[in-house]
Amino acid sequence: GVMYGDVGHGTFLFLAGVAMCWNEKKTEQSLKGQGSEMEAVHAMRYMFMFMGFYAIYAGLIYNDCFSLGLDLFGSRWVFPNQDYGTVNEGDVATSVAEYGSNESVYPFGLDPVWHVSGNELLFFNSFKMKMSVIFGICQMFLGTVIKGL
C-alpha cells in the first residue's frame, strides 16, 4: 500500500477483496479439490482487501487518484496572477499564510502544489521510499517484540 498509494486503484483492489470475502463459502465449495491457481487467489482474499485499504490510505496521503493529483483541501501556495493548473515554467509560488501559523499546515497528506512542481517525481519517489523504510523497520521491530512475548 505504501509504494502503491492510489485512491482509485486501491478502491478497485479493496472492492475485489471485499467481494472475495463476501462470497467466501460459495467460492470454497466450487474450488474444493481442484488444485487450481484460483485456490491460491482465494487464500489471499484478506490480503487483497487490506492491500486495497492501505493503498487508499496512502493515496490520500499522496493526494493521488488514478495518477492524477487530488485537491481535497486547496493548496497553501498560490501563483501570482494565474489560475491553478496554468502554471508556466519558472513561476514562483508564494504561501497564503504566515510562516508558522496553523493555516500554513496542510490538513492531511501532501500539498497539491507538489503536482505542478518541477521536481514532483523526485520528491514523491523519495518520500515514498522513506515511508517504506520507516514502515518496514517498524514492522520488523513489532515482529521481534511479538516473537519475544
PDB file of C-alpha atoms in Angstrom:
ATOM      1  CA  GLY A   1       0.000   0.000   0.000  1.00  0.00           C
ATOM      2  CA  VAL A   2       2.842   2.462   0.668  1.00  0.00           C
ATOM      3  CA  MET A   3       4.516   2.407  -2.754  1.00  0.00           C
ATOM      4  CA  TYR A   4       1.200   1.665  -4.493  1.00  0.00           C
ATOM      5  CA  GLY A   5      -0.639   4.581  -2.915  1.00  0.00           C
ATOM      6  CA  ASP A   6      -3.503   5.475  -5.223  1.00  0.00           C
ATOM      7  CA  VAL A   7      -7.109   6.066  -4.157  1.00  0.00           C
ATOM      8  CA  GLY A   8      -8.639   4.894  -7.441  1.00  0.00           C
ATOM      9  CA  HIS A   9      -6.665   1.693  -7.966  1.00  0.00           C
ATOM     10  CA  GLY A  10      -6.794   0.933  -4.238  1.00  0.00           C
ATOM     11  CA  THR A  11     -10.590   1.181  -4.327  1.00  0.00           C
ATOM     12  CA  PHE A  12     -10.783  -1.461  -7.070  1.00  0.00           C
ATOM     13  CA  LEU A  13      -8.419  -3.755  -5.173  1.00  0.00           C
ATOM     14  CA  PHE A  14     -10.326  -3.227  -1.915  1.00  0.00           C
ATOM     15  CA  LEU A  15     -13.695  -3.942  -3.553  1.00  0.00           C
ATOM     16  CA  ALA A  16     -12.302  -7.095  -5.200  1.00  0.00           C
ATOM     17  CA  GLY A  17     -11.059  -8.270  -1.789  1.00  0.00           C
ATOM     18  CA  VAL A  18     -14.406  -7.479  -0.155  1.00  0.00           C
ATOM     19  CA  ALA A  19     -16.226  -9.402  -2.905  1.00  0.00           C
ATOM     20  CA  MET A  20     -13.951 -12.415  -2.383  1.00  0.00           C
ATOM     21  CA  CYS A  21     -14.523 -12.291   1.387  1.00  0.00           C
ATOM     22  CA  TRP A  22     -18.284 -11.834   0.920  1.00  0.00           C
ATOM     23  CA  ASN A  23     -18.550 -14.918  -1.325  1.00  0.00           C
ATOM     24  CA  GLU A  24     -16.088 -16.950   0.732  1.00  0.00           C
ATOM     25  CA  LYS A  25     -18.250 -20.033   1.404  1.00  0.00           C
ATOM     26  CA  LYS A  26     -19.626 -20.286  -2.128  1.00  0.00           C
ATOM     27  CA  THR A  27     -16.147 -19.975  -3.630  1.00  0.00           C
ATOM     28  CA  GLU A  28     -14.654 -22.561  -1.250  1.00  0.00           C
ATOM     29  CA  GLN A  29     -17.254 -25.130  -2.300  1.00  0.00           C
ATOM     30  CA  SER A  30     -16.762 -24.534  -6.015  1.00  0.00           C
ATOM     31  CA  LEU A  31     -12.936 -24.693  -5.796  1.00  0.00           C
ATOM     32  CA  LYS A  32     -12.734 -27.705  -3.473  1.00  0.00           C
ATOM     33  CA  GLY A  33     -10.119 -30.223  -4.630  1.00  0.00           C
ATOM     34  CA  GLN A  34      -9.368 -28.575  -7.980  1.00  0.00           C
ATOM     35  CA  GLY A  35      -5.798 -27.559  -7.129  1.00  0.00           C
ATOM     36  CA  SER A  36      -6.051 -24.510  -9.342  1.00  0.00           C
ATOM     37  CA  GLU A  37      -4.437 -21.105  -9.108  1.00  0.00           C
ATOM     38  CA  MET A  38      -7.802 -19.747  -8.037  1.00  0.00           C
ATOM     39  CA  GLU A  39      -7.401 -21.577  -4.719  1.00  0.00           C
ATOM     40  CA  ALA A  40      -4.265 -19.531  -4.071  1.00  0.00           C
ATOM     41  CA  VAL A  41      -6.088 -16.318  -5.006  1.00  0.00           C
ATOM     42  CA  HIS A  42      -8.957 -17.345  -2.729  1.00  0.00           C
ATOM     43  CA  ALA A  43      -6.495 -17.960   0.124  1.00  0.00           C
ATOM     44  CA  MET A  44      -5.171 -14.404  -0.319  1.00  0.00           C
ATOM     45  CA  ARG A  45      -8.597 -12.700  -0.218  1.00  0.00           C
ATOM     46  CA  TYR A  46      -7.932 -10.869   3.053  1.00  0.00           C
ATOM     47  CA  MET A  47      -4.530  -9.747   1.824  1.00  0.00           C
ATOM     48  CA  PHE A  48      -6.148  -8.215  -1.282  1.00  0.00           C
ATOM     49  CA  MET A  49      -8.736  -6.442   0.839  1.00  0.00           C
ATOM     50  CA  PHE A  50      -6.177  -4.927   3.206  1.00  0.00           C
ATOM     51  CA  MET A  51      -3.759  -4.076   0.386  1.00  0.00           C
ATOM     52  CA  GLY A  52      -6.576  -2.089  -1.193  1.00  0.00           C
ATOM     53  CA  PHE A  53      -7.454  -0.416   2.103  1.00  0.00           C
ATOM     54  CA  TYR A  54      -3.883   0.724   2.737  1.00  0.00           C
ATOM     55  CA  ALA A  55      -3.451   1.771  -0.904  1.00  0.00           C
ATOM     56  CA  ILE A  56      -6.467   4.060  -0.424  1.00  0.00           C
ATOM     57  CA  TYR A  57      -4.960   5.420   2.807  1.00  0.00           C
ATOM     58  CA  ALA A  58      -1.555   6.012   1.201  1.00  0.00           C
ATOM     59  CA  GLY A  59      -3.266   7.533  -1.852  1.00  0.00           C
ATOM     60  CA  LEU A  60      -4.970  10.054   0.411  1.00  0.00           C
ATOM     61  CA  ILE A  61      -1.599  10.906   1.957  1.00  0.00           C
ATOM     62  CA  TYR A  62      -0.048  11.324  -1.521  1.00  0.00           C
ATOM     63  CA  ASN A  63      -3.205  13.095  -2.857  1.00  0.00           C
ATOM     64  CA  ASP A  64      -3.214  10.712  -5.806  1.00  0.00           C
ATOM     65  CA  CYS A  65      -6.185   9.171  -7.666  1.00  0.00           C
ATOM     66  CA  PHE A  66      -5.543   7.235 -10.894  1.00  0.00           C
ATOM     67  CA  SER A  67      -2.156   9.011 -11.027  1.00  0.00           C
ATOM     68  CA  LEU A  68      -3.828  12.424 -11.017  1.00  0.00           C
ATOM     69  CA  GLY A  69      -3.338  14.881  -8.189  1.00  0.00           C
ATOM     70  CA  LEU A  70      -6.245  15.448  -5.814  1.00  0.00           C
ATOM     71  CA  ASP A  71      -7.004  18.885  -4.419  1.00  0.00           C
ATOM     72  CA  LEU A  72      -9.071  17.987  -1.351  1.00  0.00           C
ATOM     73  CA  PHE A  73      -8.334  20.972   0.887  1.00  0.00           C
ATOM     74  CA  GLY A  74      -6.941  23.521  -1.548  1.00  0.00           C
ATOM     75  CA  SER A  75      -3.278  24.408  -1.746  1.00  0.00           C
ATOM     76  CA  ARG A  76      -1.456  26.506   0.824  1.00  0.00           C
ATOM     77  CA  TRP A  77       0.501  28.103  -2.031  1.00  0.00           C
ATOM     78  CA  VAL A  78      -0.595  30.392  -4.877  1.00  0.00           C
ATOM     79  CA  PHE A  79       0.976  31.528  -8.106  1.00  0.00           C
ATOM     80  CA  PRO A  80       0.617  35.292  -8.577  1.00  0.00           C
ATOM     81  CA  ASN A  81      -1.850  36.459 -11.267  1.00  0.00           C
ATOM     82  CA  GLN A  82      -2.524  32.926 -12.511  1.00  0.00           C
ATOM     83  CA  ASP A  83      -5.182  30.286 -12.076  1.00  0.00           C
ATOM     84  CA  TYR A  84      -4.228  26.929 -10.566  1.00  0.00           C
ATOM     85  CA  GLY A  85      -3.351  24.499 -13.340  1.00  0.00           C
ATOM     86  CA  THR A  86      -1.963  27.125 -15.732  1.00  0.00           C
ATOM     87  CA  VAL A  87       1.471  27.399 -14.197  1.00  0.00           C
ATOM     88  CA  ASN A  88       4.316  28.356 -16.501  1.00  0.00           C
ATOM     89  CA  GLU A  89       7.840  27.095 -16.075  1.00  0.00           C
ATOM     90  CA  GLY A  90       9.794  29.385 -13.766  1.00  0.00           C
ATOM     91  CA  ASP A  91       6.766  30.735 -11.871  1.00  0.00           C
ATOM     92  CA  VAL A  92       7.350  31.049  -8.139  1.00  0.00           C
ATOM     93  CA  ALA A  93       4.622  30.159  -5.654  1.00  0.00           C
ATOM     94  CA  THR A  94       4.030  32.187  -2.503  1.00  0.00           C
ATOM     95  CA  SER A  95       2.473  30.984   0.737  1.00  0.00           C
ATOM     96  CA  VAL A  96      -1.075  32.104   1.532  1.00  0.00           C
ATOM     97  CA  ALA A  97      -0.400  32.040   5.280  1.00  0.00           C
ATOM     98  CA  GLU A  98       2.256  33.425   7.583  1.00  0.00           C
ATOM     99  CA  TYR A  99       5.121  31.065   8.340  1.00  0.00           C
ATOM    100  CA  GLY A 100       4.439  29.017  11.476  1.00  0.00           C
ATOM    101  CA  SER A 101       0.697  29.695  11.638  1.00  0.00           C
ATOM    102  CA  ASN A 102      -1.899  26.917  11.728  1.00  0.00           C
ATOM    103  CA  GLU A 103      -3.158  27.902   8.282  1.00  0.00           C
ATOM    104  CA  SER A 104       0.241  27.137   6.723  1.00  0.00           C
ATOM    105  CA  VAL A 105      -0.002  23.430   7.597  1.00  0.00           C
ATOM    106  CA  TYR A 106      -1.808  21.184   5.101  1.00  0.00           C
ATOM    107  CA  PRO A 107      -4.578  19.264   6.964  1.00  0.00           C
ATOM    108  CA  PHE A 108      -3.827  15.730   5.667  1.00  0.00           C
ATOM    109  CA  GLY A 109      -1.319  14.423   3.183  1.00  0.00           C
ATOM    110  CA  LEU A 110       0.837  16.387   0.789  1.00  0.00           C
ATOM    111  CA  ASP A 111       0.004  19.803  -0.604  1.00  0.00           C
ATOM    112  CA  PRO A 112      -1.280  19.548  -4.209  1.00  0.00           C
ATOM    113  CA  VAL A 113       1.201  22.210  -5.327  1.00  0.00           C
ATOM    114  CA  TRP A 114       3.767  19.393  -5.489  1.00  0.00           C
ATOM    115  CA  HIS A 115       1.927  18.021  -8.539  1.00  0.00           C
ATOM    116  CA  VAL A 116       2.886  21.100 -10.582  1.00  0.00           C
ATOM    117  CA  SER A 117       6.447  21.459  -9.304  1.00  0.00           C
ATOM    118  CA  GLY A 118       9.460  20.744 -11.451  1.00  0.00           C
ATOM    119  CA  ASN A 119      10.818  18.092  -9.096  1.00  0.00           C
ATOM    120  CA  GLU A 120       7.493  16.304  -8.497  1.00  0.00           C
ATOM    121  CA  LEU A 121       8.708  12.819  -9.444  1.00  0.00           C
ATOM    122  CA  LEU A 122      11.946  13.138  -7.485  1.00  0.00           C
ATOM    123  CA  PHE A 123      10.124  14.390  -4.373  1.00  0.00           C
ATOM    124  CA  PHE A 124       7.332  11.783  -4.434  1.00  0.00           C
ATOM    125  CA  ASN A 125       9.666   8.844  -5.088  1.00  0.00           C
ATOM    126  CA  SER A 126      11.981   9.988  -2.302  1.00  0.00           C
ATOM    127  CA  PHE A 127       9.050  10.455   0.081  1.00  0.00           C
ATOM    128  CA  LYS A 128       7.574   7.035  -0.745  1.00  0.00           C
ATOM    129  CA  MET A 129      10.930   5.309  -0.303  1.00  0.00           C
ATOM    130  CA  LYS A 130      11.492   6.918   3.099  1.00  0.00           C
ATOM    131  CA  MET A 131       7.969   5.967   4.208  1.00  0.00           C
ATOM    132  CA  SER A 132       8.567   2.377   3.061  1.00  0.00           C
ATOM    133  CA  VAL A 133      11.800   2.122   5.039  1.00  0.00           C
ATOM    134  CA  ILE A 134      10.192   3.581   8.182  1.00  0.00           C
ATOM    135  CA  PHE A 135       7.194   1.233   7.962  1.00  0.00           C
ATOM    136  CA  GLY A 136       9.484  -1.728   7.244  1.00  0.00           C
ATOM    137  CA  ILE A 137      11.636  -1.047  10.311  1.00  0.00           C
ATOM    138  CA  CYS A 138       8.528  -0.635  12.486  1.00  0.00           C
ATOM    139  CA  GLN A 139       7.104  -3.897  11.131  1.00  0.00           C
ATOM    140  CA  MET A 140      10.344  -5.796  11.837  1.00  0.00           C
ATOM    141  CA  PHE A 141      10.535  -4.315  15.335  1.00  0.00           C
ATOM    142  CA  LEU A 142       6.918  -5.294  16.017  1.00  0.00           C
ATOM    143  CA  GLY A 143       7.632  -8.830  14.786  1.00  0.00           C
ATOM    144  CA  THR A 144      10.622  -9.082  17.128  1.00  0.00           C
ATOM    145  CA  VAL A 145       8.546  -7.853  20.078  1.00  0.00           C
ATOM    146  CA  ILE A 146       5.695 -10.263  19.333  1.00  0.00           C
ATOM    147  CA  LYS A 147       8.109 -13.191  18.991  1.00  0.00           C
ATOM    148  CA  GLY A 148       9.656 -12.242  22.348  1.00  0.00           C
ATOM    149  CA  LEU A 149       6.288 -12.409  24.092  1.00  0.00           C
TER     150      LEU A 149
END
